Amino acid sequence: MEFTIQRDQFTHAINTVSKAVSSRTTIPILTGIKIVAHEDGIILTASDSDISIEQYIPAESGEHQWIENITPGSIVLPSRFLGEIVRKLPGEQVTISVHDRFVTTISSGRSQFNLNGMNAEDYPRLPQIEENQVLSMPADLLKTMIRQTVFAVATTETRPILTGVMWSLENGELTFVATDSHRLTTRKATVESAAGLSFHNVVIPGKSLLELSKILSDDDKLVDIVITDNQILAKVNQILFYSRILDGTYPDTSRIIPQNMKTEMILSTKEFLGAIERASLLARDGKNNVVRLFTRPDGVIEISSNIPEVGTVTEEIVPSSTEGEDVKISFNAKYMIDSLRVVDSTEIRIGFTGAMSPFIIRPTDHDWILHLILPVRTNQ
Amino acid sequence: MEFTIQRDQFTHAINTVSKAVSSRTTIPILTGIKIVAHEDGIILTASDSDISIEQYIPAESGEHQWIENITPGSIVLPSRFLGEIVRKLPGEQVTISVHDRFVTTISSGRSQFNLNGMNAEDYPRLPQIEENQVLSMPADLLKTMIRQTVFAVATTETRPILTGVMWSLENGELTFVATDSHRLTTRKATVESAAGLSFHNVVIPGKSLLELSKILSDDDKLVDIVITDNQILAKVNQILFYSRILDGTYPDTSRIIPQNMKTEMILSTKEFLGAIERASLLARDGKNNVVRLFTRPDGVIEISSNIPEVGTVTEEIVPSSTEGEDVKISFNAKYMIDSLRVVDSTEIRIGFTGAMSPFIIRPTDHDWILHLILPVRTNQ
């Protein structure tokens, strides 16, 4: 194998696939990046046991000549060294050539590296996916939906299924659900899909979605998504992103969302977030970051907290409107901050159903987002 | 004590003095920031056992009214909480008022904190320094001199005196010396000083200089420096910065600088740095990052290194000029990279005195900087 490639293109592709390289793996070849050269371009592949990323670089694209002098072949090179070396090479072009026993020369300008490569035949095959059931959505929408749900997945493995975000599709409406059993978030959107395509209980690891998010652009370029029994494939910009799907049944969360509110109030998202962030400065990590909220007789909402040896904090907010009973409730400030930071609307509506029952946060300008938080019992 | 201050000014001053707060201290009051209010302004003070920083904020400055409604007094407030709270307060102004038992209210807009303060009378006094022996230099020059020397101080306490940078002044020439006994750096500059002022063996902890560097601006505003037996005081922009001076005698380093070179070569700083950085990618941390340098018969300089199981690297550089014997030497790439990164000149002159003797790096365009590196013995 041999080729000469524009260094910037190569660096960018190595950075993209490197997101799938695990530094800790029991399979040595997975610490490497597989490079396959064809007449028309090269393909880089990296994988850990959860995700795999494949990037194609065409030899020519429009007026640009990215790769020259290709002799087809393949090699696996150690990813950490490859990335650092290519990033620091002096020239605009890099030449890669494989010799006997997989020794590979990387040269650029007056710089020459010889790396011990591995046999690409030993690299695990990526899953084969049939592409007749495709779902399409803009990259920025997918990125937003991930951001607005993934923070709520469980971070412990007590119930492994909760470390993922549950996707479902019905009548062209895609829904993401995440919960760690203390709070829940849902996000819906209308998407383009193959006629009659529907699924449920497709649970994708939160970590995979965070990595996918990093390679999604902030524009409306369409991402094609294919879902099989145990894999999801997302295709965008010459990149194939594969993730495993979690085994198991996601809990039915629809029933825990209360329908009849005792109190509803509308608040400025930014003001409320500021008040909760400040109150949380004097809420102790070890004690669930508890802050208290109650409606005063004059209609002002008061949020307070304290750390006994340090001091106390009191915040006031005037809601845009309040309906129903007075509220007195305690909750984990971190959950509220997480929710308020991802709601992109200027106002939110909070619905309470009692001091010991879950409460609901929704934006006032659309119905695509719903967050639920369980309150905390306190002795105060 | 009571006053109302512009929040931005207060945040900035808290950030400045906070650099002197140690999170680990055996003296609880030193985890706090002392605030003293006078009719004409307030003074913030923070200190650990090594450095102390005092910032004065005048009530008025030019057309600006920074502080209003001052009732003189003093308090010590926990620095971590104070900083986080003031940074996040909602209003443009902050009011601080001290009540019974040192409880202090911090309020802004509809936000109110009550912090448990400490008695300012219990705060240690800063050293008293007589100011008749003053040395003045531009802030950016002092910052540059620190950057060009402090990287070479010892990071272990084997010889505590080597953890500092040695300052000396004679005939208006200020010299900084740093060494960890494997490499040495010196930086000189001409400064303004009181007539007849001279000193030697003033060793200032590297950590103190790094902190001082952070509060120095990148302009030529003059910094006044006063040195006593055990303290140094730097004054700039309403800030007083104190550091202790290390006890002990700094080694006489002038004798180890070789005078007669066997080989001298002139190289592009940037090209040489790039080559060494790349060669160091395949030089092992555990083995002193050793790279080899030798002059080829064709006059090209070759730099090489290897990690047996990973691979090899060879870099070539064409020097602008070479004089004297051929060179074959091994050294720690990290020391060379540290030196080349702080030399701001485009070309350097390296002087070699033999494979086992120290070599010297100087810029070609001035004599203010001299770096010395000890080679490494190898079996190759």
Short mmCIF file of C-alpha atoms in Angstrom, two decimals, chain A residues 4-378:
data_model
loop_
_atom_site.label_atom_id
_atom_site.label_comp_id
_atom_site.label_asym_id
_atom_site.label_seq_id
_atom_site.Cartn_x
_atom_site.Cartn_y
_atom_site.Cartn_z
CA THR A 4 0.34 10.65 -0.74
CA ILE A 5 -2.37 12.69 0.98
CA GLN A 6 -3.03 16.31 1.97
CA ARG A 7 -2.00 16.48 5.63
CA ASP A 8 -4.99 18.59 6.78
CA GLN A 9 -7.48 16.11 5.31
CA PHE A 10 -5.66 13.17 6.84
CA THR A 11 -5.40 14.83 10.27
CA HIS A 12 -9.10 15.65 10.25
CA ALA A 13 -10.07 12.08 9.32
CA ILE A 14 -7.77 10.59 11.97
CA ASN A 15 -9.31 12.91 14.58
CA THR A 16 -12.81 11.82 13.55
CA VAL A 17 -12.25 8.07 13.73
CA SER A 18 -10.04 8.34 16.85
CA LYS A 19 -13.17 9.08 18.89
CA ALA A 20 -13.92 5.35 18.59
CA VAL A 21 -10.51 4.20 19.82
CA SER A 22 -10.52 3.06 23.40
CA SER A 23 -7.26 3.51 25.29
CA ARG A 24 -8.15 0.54 27.43
CA THR A 25 -8.94 -2.50 25.38
CA THR A 26 -8.22 -6.17 25.76
CA ILE A 27 -7.96 -6.53 21.97
CA PRO A 28 -4.60 -4.97 20.97
CA ILE A 29 -5.50 -4.40 17.32
CA LEU A 30 -8.37 -2.11 18.41
CA THR A 31 -5.80 0.41 19.70
CA GLY A 32 -5.01 0.96 16.04
CA ILE A 33 -6.65 2.67 13.08
CA LYS A 34 -7.25 0.55 10.00
CA ILE A 35 -6.32 2.24 6.73
CA VAL A 36 -7.53 0.74 3.46
CA ALA A 37 -6.47 2.29 0.15
CA HIS A 38 -8.51 1.75 -3.05
CA GLU A 39 -7.94 3.32 -6.46
CA ASP A 40 -10.58 5.96 -5.74
CA GLY A 41 -9.73 6.87 -2.14
CA ILE A 42 -8.92 5.64 1.34
CA ILE A 43 -11.05 4.48 4.27
CA LEU A 44 -10.05 4.89 7.91
CA THR A 45 -11.75 2.73 10.56
CA ALA A 46 -11.58 2.68 14.34
CA SER A 47 -13.65 0.76 16.84
CA ASP A 48 -14.07 -0.13 20.48
CA SER A 49 -16.62 -2.69 21.56
CA ASP A 50 -19.45 -0.09 21.65
CA ILE A 51 -18.94 2.17 18.66
CA SER A 52 -17.17 2.07 15.30
CA ILE A 53 -16.42 5.01 13.02
CA GLU A 54 -15.48 4.76 9.37
CA GLN A 55 -14.36 7.79 7.34
CA TYR A 56 -13.94 7.79 3.57
CA ILE A 57 -11.61 10.28 1.88
CA PRO A 58 -12.06 10.35 -1.92
CA ALA A 59 -8.91 10.78 -4.04
CA GLU A 60 -10.62 13.69 -5.79
CA SER A 61 -13.54 15.85 -4.79
CA GLY A 62 -14.68 18.65 -7.09
CA GLU A 63 -11.58 20.61 -8.03
CA HIS A 64 -9.53 19.20 -5.16
CA GLN A 65 -7.00 16.42 -5.44
CA TRP A 66 -6.76 15.05 -1.89
CA ILE A 67 -4.80 11.85 -2.56
CA GLU A 68 -2.21 10.96 -5.21
CA ASN A 69 -0.15 7.95 -6.30
CA ILE A 70 -2.38 5.32 -4.70
CA THR A 71 -1.20 1.71 -4.63
CA PRO A 72 -4.11 -0.25 -3.12
CA GLY A 73 -3.57 -2.16 0.13
CA SER A 74 -4.24 -1.99 3.84
CA ILE A 75 -2.57 -1.65 7.24
CA VAL A 76 -3.42 -1.05 10.91
CA LEU A 77 -1.33 1.66 12.63
CA PRO A 78 -1.20 2.52 16.35
CA SER A 79 -3.72 5.35 16.70
CA ARG A 80 -2.06 7.47 19.37
CA PHE A 81 1.28 7.63 17.56
CA LEU A 82 -0.31 8.05 14.13
CA GLY A 83 -2.41 11.00 15.31
CA GLU A 84 0.44 12.80 17.07
CA ILE A 85 2.88 12.22 14.24
CA VAL A 86 0.61 13.37 11.41
CA ARG A 87 -0.48 16.46 13.39
CA LYS A 88 3.15 17.54 13.82
CA LEU A 89 4.60 16.72 10.40
CA PRO A 90 6.26 19.68 8.67
CA GLY A 91 4.94 19.42 5.10
CA GLU A 92 1.54 19.96 3.46
CA GLN A 93 1.56 16.40 2.16
CA VAL A 94 2.17 13.06 3.86
CA THR A 95 3.28 9.89 2.15
CA ILE A 96 2.37 6.53 3.67
CA SER A 97 3.97 3.36 2.37
CA VAL A 98 3.86 -0.18 3.73
CA HIS A 99 6.90 -2.45 3.52
CA ASP A 100 7.77 -5.99 4.61
CA ARG A 101 6.38 -7.25 7.88
CA PHE A 102 3.89 -4.33 8.04
CA VAL A 103 6.59 -1.75 8.74
CA THR A 104 5.09 1.51 7.50
CA THR A 105 6.95 4.68 6.52
CA ILE A 106 5.27 8.01 7.18
CA SER A 107 7.20 10.82 5.54
CA SER A 108 6.73 14.53 5.01
CA GLY A 109 9.39 17.09 4.14
CA ARG A 110 12.65 16.08 5.84
CA SER A 111 10.85 14.01 8.46
CA GLN A 112 10.54 10.23 8.31
CA PHE A 113 8.88 7.79 10.72
CA ASN A 114 8.88 4.00 10.52
CA LEU A 115 6.02 2.52 12.53
CA ASN A 116 5.42 -1.14 13.25
CA GLY A 117 1.98 -1.77 11.76
CA MET A 118 -0.41 -4.70 12.14
CA ASN A 119 -2.10 -6.93 9.57
CA ALA A 120 -5.42 -5.38 8.48
CA GLU A 121 -6.76 -8.92 7.86
CA ASP A 122 -6.79 -9.38 11.65
CA TYR A 123 -9.01 -6.32 12.21
CA PRO A 124 -12.59 -7.21 13.24
CA ARG A 125 -15.24 -6.76 10.55
CA LEU A 126 -17.88 -4.08 11.06
CA PRO A 127 -21.51 -5.23 11.23
CA GLN A 128 -23.28 -5.62 7.87
CA ILE A 129 -26.41 -3.51 7.85
CA GLU A 130 -29.26 -3.66 5.33
CA GLU A 131 -30.37 -0.23 4.36
CA ASN A 132 -33.98 -0.55 3.33
CA GLN A 133 -35.41 1.03 6.50
CA VAL A 134 -33.96 4.53 6.57
CA LEU A 135 -34.87 7.47 8.76
CA SER A 136 -33.54 10.95 7.83
CA MET A 137 -33.17 14.10 9.88
CA PRO A 138 -31.09 17.28 9.85
CA ALA A 139 -27.74 16.98 11.67
CA ASP A 140 -28.45 20.01 13.89
CA LEU A 141 -31.83 18.61 14.99
CA LEU A 142 -30.29 15.25 15.94
CA LYS A 143 -27.52 17.07 17.82
CA THR A 144 -30.09 19.17 19.71
CA MET A 145 -32.21 16.13 20.58
CA ILE A 146 -29.14 14.34 21.96
CA ARG A 147 -28.12 17.40 24.00
CA GLN A 148 -31.64 17.77 25.39
CA THR A 149 -31.88 14.18 26.63
CA VAL A 150 -28.50 12.53 27.18
CA PHE A 151 -27.71 14.43 30.41
CA ALA A 152 -30.50 12.52 32.16
CA VAL A 153 -29.26 8.96 31.55
CA ALA A 154 -28.10 6.92 34.55
CA THR A 155 -24.36 7.12 35.16
CA THR A 156 -24.20 3.96 37.25
CA GLU A 157 -24.67 0.43 35.98
CA THR A 158 -27.26 -0.53 38.60
CA ARG A 159 -29.86 -0.78 35.83
CA PRO A 160 -27.78 -0.89 32.64
CA ILE A 161 -30.77 -0.18 30.37
CA LEU A 162 -31.07 3.29 31.97
CA THR A 163 -27.56 4.28 30.75
CA GLY A 164 -29.08 4.63 27.29
CA VAL A 165 -31.54 6.96 25.57
CA MET A 166 -34.66 5.14 24.36
CA TRP A 167 -35.67 5.97 20.77
CA SER A 168 -39.07 5.22 19.31
CA LEU A 169 -40.70 6.12 16.00
CA GLU A 170 -44.39 6.10 15.17
CA ASN A 171 -46.27 7.93 12.41
CA GLY A 172 -43.14 9.89 11.53
CA GLU A 173 -42.71 11.16 15.09
CA LEU A 174 -39.36 10.32 16.68
CA THR A 175 -39.20 10.33 20.51
CA PHE A 176 -36.13 10.22 22.76
CA VAL A 177 -36.58 9.31 26.46
CA ALA A 178 -33.91 9.33 29.17
CA THR A 179 -34.24 8.72 32.89
CA ASP A 180 -31.99 7.83 35.81
CA SER A 181 -35.12 7.08 37.92
CA HIS A 182 -34.86 10.45 39.77
CA ARG A 183 -35.70 12.59 36.76
CA LEU A 184 -36.96 12.01 33.25
CA THR A 185 -36.67 13.89 30.00
CA THR A 186 -38.47 13.41 26.69
CA ARG A 187 -37.91 15.10 23.35
CA LYS A 188 -40.01 14.58 20.21
CA ALA A 189 -39.61 15.67 16.59
CA THR A 190 -41.13 15.00 13.20
CA VAL A 191 -38.73 13.24 10.81
CA GLU A 192 -38.64 11.79 7.30
CA SER A 193 -38.83 7.99 7.26
CA ALA A 194 -39.48 5.05 5.00
CA ALA A 195 -43.25 4.48 4.60
CA GLY A 196 -44.64 2.46 7.49
CA LEU A 197 -41.34 2.46 9.41
CA SER A 198 -41.87 2.30 13.16
CA PHE A 199 -39.88 1.02 16.14
CA HIS A 200 -39.86 1.09 19.90
CA ASN A 201 -37.43 0.22 22.70
CA VAL A 202 -34.30 1.07 20.71
CA VAL A 203 -31.95 2.00 23.58
CA ILE A 204 -28.65 3.61 22.52
CA PRO A 205 -25.84 4.05 25.09
CA GLY A 206 -25.55 7.67 26.25
CA LYS A 207 -21.78 7.54 25.64
CA SER A 208 -22.31 6.53 22.00
CA LEU A 209 -24.69 9.45 21.48
CA LEU A 210 -22.17 11.89 22.99
CA GLU A 211 -19.56 10.66 20.49
CA LEU A 212 -22.05 10.80 17.61
CA SER A 213 -22.89 14.34 18.64
CA LYS A 214 -19.24 15.39 18.26
CA ILE A 215 -19.12 14.39 14.60
CA LEU A 216 -22.47 16.01 13.70
CA SER A 217 -22.24 19.40 12.05
CA ASP A 218 -24.34 22.37 13.15
CA ASP A 219 -26.25 22.58 9.90
CA ASP A 220 -29.30 20.96 8.36
CA LYS A 221 -27.39 18.44 6.23
CA LEU A 222 -29.41 15.21 6.37
CA VAL A 223 -28.21 12.30 8.51
CA ASP A 224 -29.45 8.90 7.38
CA ILE A 225 -30.13 6.47 10.21
CA VAL A 226 -30.59 2.72 9.91
CA ILE A 227 -31.66 0.59 12.88
CA THR A 228 -31.28 -3.17 13.17
CA ASP A 229 -31.82 -5.58 16.06
CA ASN A 230 -28.52 -4.81 17.76
CA GLN A 231 -26.90 -1.93 15.86
CA ILE A 232 -27.64 1.61 14.81
CA LEU A 233 -25.85 3.21 11.85
CA ALA A 234 -25.74 6.96 11.22
CA LYS A 235 -24.38 8.22 7.89
CA VAL A 236 -23.26 11.80 7.33
CA ASN A 237 -20.47 13.56 5.38
CA GLN A 238 -18.59 10.42 4.21
CA ILE A 239 -18.68 9.13 7.80
CA LEU A 240 -20.35 5.91 8.97
CA PHE A 241 -21.03 5.82 12.72
CA TYR A 242 -22.06 2.48 14.25
CA SER A 243 -23.21 1.90 17.83
CA ARG A 244 -24.47 -1.17 19.59
CA ILE A 245 -28.02 -1.08 20.99
CA LEU A 246 -28.53 -2.05 24.64
CA ASP A 247 -30.18 -5.36 25.45
CA GLY A 248 -33.27 -5.35 27.64
CA THR A 249 -36.63 -3.66 27.97
CA TYR A 250 -36.85 0.04 28.75
CA PRO A 251 -39.38 0.83 31.50
CA ASP A 252 -42.75 2.24 30.44
CA THR A 253 -42.35 5.86 31.52
CA SER A 254 -45.61 7.22 30.10
CA ARG A 255 -47.59 6.29 33.18
CA ILE A 256 -45.51 8.27 35.67
CA ILE A 257 -46.17 11.59 33.97
CA PRO A 258 -48.93 13.27 36.02
CA GLN A 259 -51.85 14.77 34.09
CA ASN A 260 -53.67 16.95 36.64
CA MET A 261 -51.69 19.81 38.15
CA LYS A 262 -52.42 21.39 41.51
CA THR A 263 -50.30 24.45 40.73
CA GLU A 264 -48.93 25.87 37.49
CA MET A 265 -46.50 28.77 37.20
CA ILE A 266 -44.74 30.44 34.29
CA LEU A 267 -41.18 31.68 34.89
CA SER A 268 -38.33 33.26 32.92
CA THR A 269 -35.94 30.39 32.16
CA LYS A 270 -32.84 32.58 32.54
CA GLU A 271 -33.92 34.22 35.81
CA PHE A 272 -34.98 30.92 37.33
CA LEU A 273 -31.75 29.22 36.24
CA GLY A 274 -29.68 32.06 37.77
CA ALA A 275 -31.55 31.81 41.06
CA ILE A 276 -31.20 28.02 41.27
CA GLU A 277 -27.49 28.17 40.34
CA ARG A 278 -26.84 30.71 43.10
CA ALA A 279 -28.94 28.81 45.66
CA SER A 280 -27.01 25.64 44.80
CA LEU A 281 -23.74 27.36 45.82
CA LEU A 282 -24.87 26.83 49.40
CA ALA A 283 -26.45 23.38 48.85
CA ARG A 284 -24.28 20.47 49.80
CA ASP A 285 -23.18 17.86 47.26
CA GLY A 286 -23.30 15.12 49.85
CA LYS A 287 -26.92 15.92 50.62
CA ASN A 288 -28.29 15.85 47.07
CA ASN A 289 -27.85 19.61 46.49
CA VAL A 290 -31.25 20.22 48.05
CA VAL A 291 -32.88 23.63 47.59
CA ARG A 292 -36.33 24.65 48.83
CA LEU A 293 -38.96 26.49 46.81
CA PHE A 294 -42.16 28.03 48.12
CA THR A 295 -44.76 30.56 47.06
CA ARG A 296 -45.04 33.50 49.43
CA PRO A 297 -48.42 35.10 50.23
CA ASP A 298 -47.42 38.08 48.02
CA GLY A 299 -47.06 35.74 45.01
CA VAL A 300 -43.26 35.89 44.93
CA ILE A 301 -41.43 32.56 44.61
CA GLU A 302 -38.69 32.15 47.21
CA ILE A 303 -35.82 29.70 46.71
CA SER A 304 -33.48 29.05 49.61
CA SER A 305 -30.75 26.78 50.86
CA ASN A 306 -28.01 26.65 53.46
CA ILE A 307 -24.84 24.95 54.62
CA PRO A 308 -24.99 25.27 58.43
CA GLU A 309 -21.35 26.24 59.10
CA VAL A 310 -21.05 28.47 56.01
CA GLY A 311 -24.28 30.43 55.65
CA THR A 312 -27.66 30.81 53.99
CA VAL A 313 -29.02 32.03 50.67
CA THR A 314 -32.44 33.39 49.69
CA GLU A 315 -33.49 34.13 46.13
CA GLU A 316 -36.73 35.74 44.97
CA ILE A 317 -38.43 35.43 41.60
CA VAL A 318 -41.64 37.06 40.42
CA PRO A 319 -43.44 34.56 38.15
CA SER A 320 -45.17 35.75 34.98
CA SER A 321 -48.26 33.91 36.22
CA THR A 322 -49.30 31.43 38.92
CA GLU A 323 -52.46 29.35 39.16
CA GLY A 324 -53.65 26.96 41.85
CA GLU A 325 -52.47 26.08 45.34
CA ASP A 326 -49.43 27.41 47.20
CA VAL A 327 -46.29 25.32 46.71
CA LYS A 328 -43.67 24.20 49.23
CA ILE A 329 -41.25 21.68 47.81
CA SER A 330 -37.57 20.62 47.95
CA PHE A 331 -35.56 19.22 45.07
CA ASN A 332 -32.06 18.50 43.78
CA ALA A 333 -30.73 21.77 42.32
CA LYS A 334 -28.48 19.89 39.89
CA TYR A 335 -31.44 18.19 38.18
CA MET A 336 -33.20 21.53 37.78
CA ILE A 337 -30.04 23.22 36.45
CA ASP A 338 -29.49 20.38 33.94
CA SER A 339 -33.05 20.77 32.66
CA LEU A 340 -33.10 24.57 32.48
CA ARG A 341 -29.77 24.67 30.62
CA VAL A 342 -31.06 22.56 27.73
CA VAL A 343 -34.50 24.17 27.37
CA ASP A 344 -33.85 26.72 24.65
CA SER A 345 -37.11 28.62 25.25
CA THR A 346 -37.23 31.94 27.13
CA GLU A 347 -40.11 30.89 29.38
CA ILE A 348 -41.02 27.63 31.07
CA ARG A 349 -44.19 26.33 32.67
CA ILE A 350 -43.79 24.23 35.85
CA GLY A 351 -46.65 22.05 37.01
CA PHE A 352 -46.75 20.75 40.59
CA THR A 353 -48.93 17.94 41.91
CA GLY A 354 -47.94 18.02 45.61
CA ALA A 355 -44.85 18.26 47.82
CA MET A 356 -44.05 14.53 47.46
CA SER A 357 -45.06 14.04 43.82
CA PRO A 358 -43.08 14.59 40.64
CA PHE A 359 -43.30 17.97 38.97
CA ILE A 360 -43.11 18.81 35.30
CA ILE A 361 -41.18 21.43 33.34
CA ARG A 362 -42.15 22.36 29.77
CA PRO A 363 -41.29 25.25 27.50
CA THR A 364 -44.23 27.63 26.97
CA ASP A 365 -43.77 27.92 23.19
CA HIS A 366 -43.92 24.26 22.08
CA ASP A 367 -44.77 20.74 23.22
CA TRP A 368 -41.68 18.87 22.01
CA ILE A 369 -39.95 18.84 25.41
CA LEU A 370 -41.11 17.52 28.78
CA HIS A 371 -38.93 17.15 31.88
CA LEU A 372 -40.00 15.51 35.12
CA ILE A 373 -38.18 15.74 38.46
CA LEU A 374 -38.91 13.84 41.67
CA PRO A 375 -38.84 16.04 44.78
CA VAL A 376 -36.65 15.28 47.82
CA ARG A 377 -38.08 14.63 51.28
CA THR A 378 -36.68 16.98 53.91
#
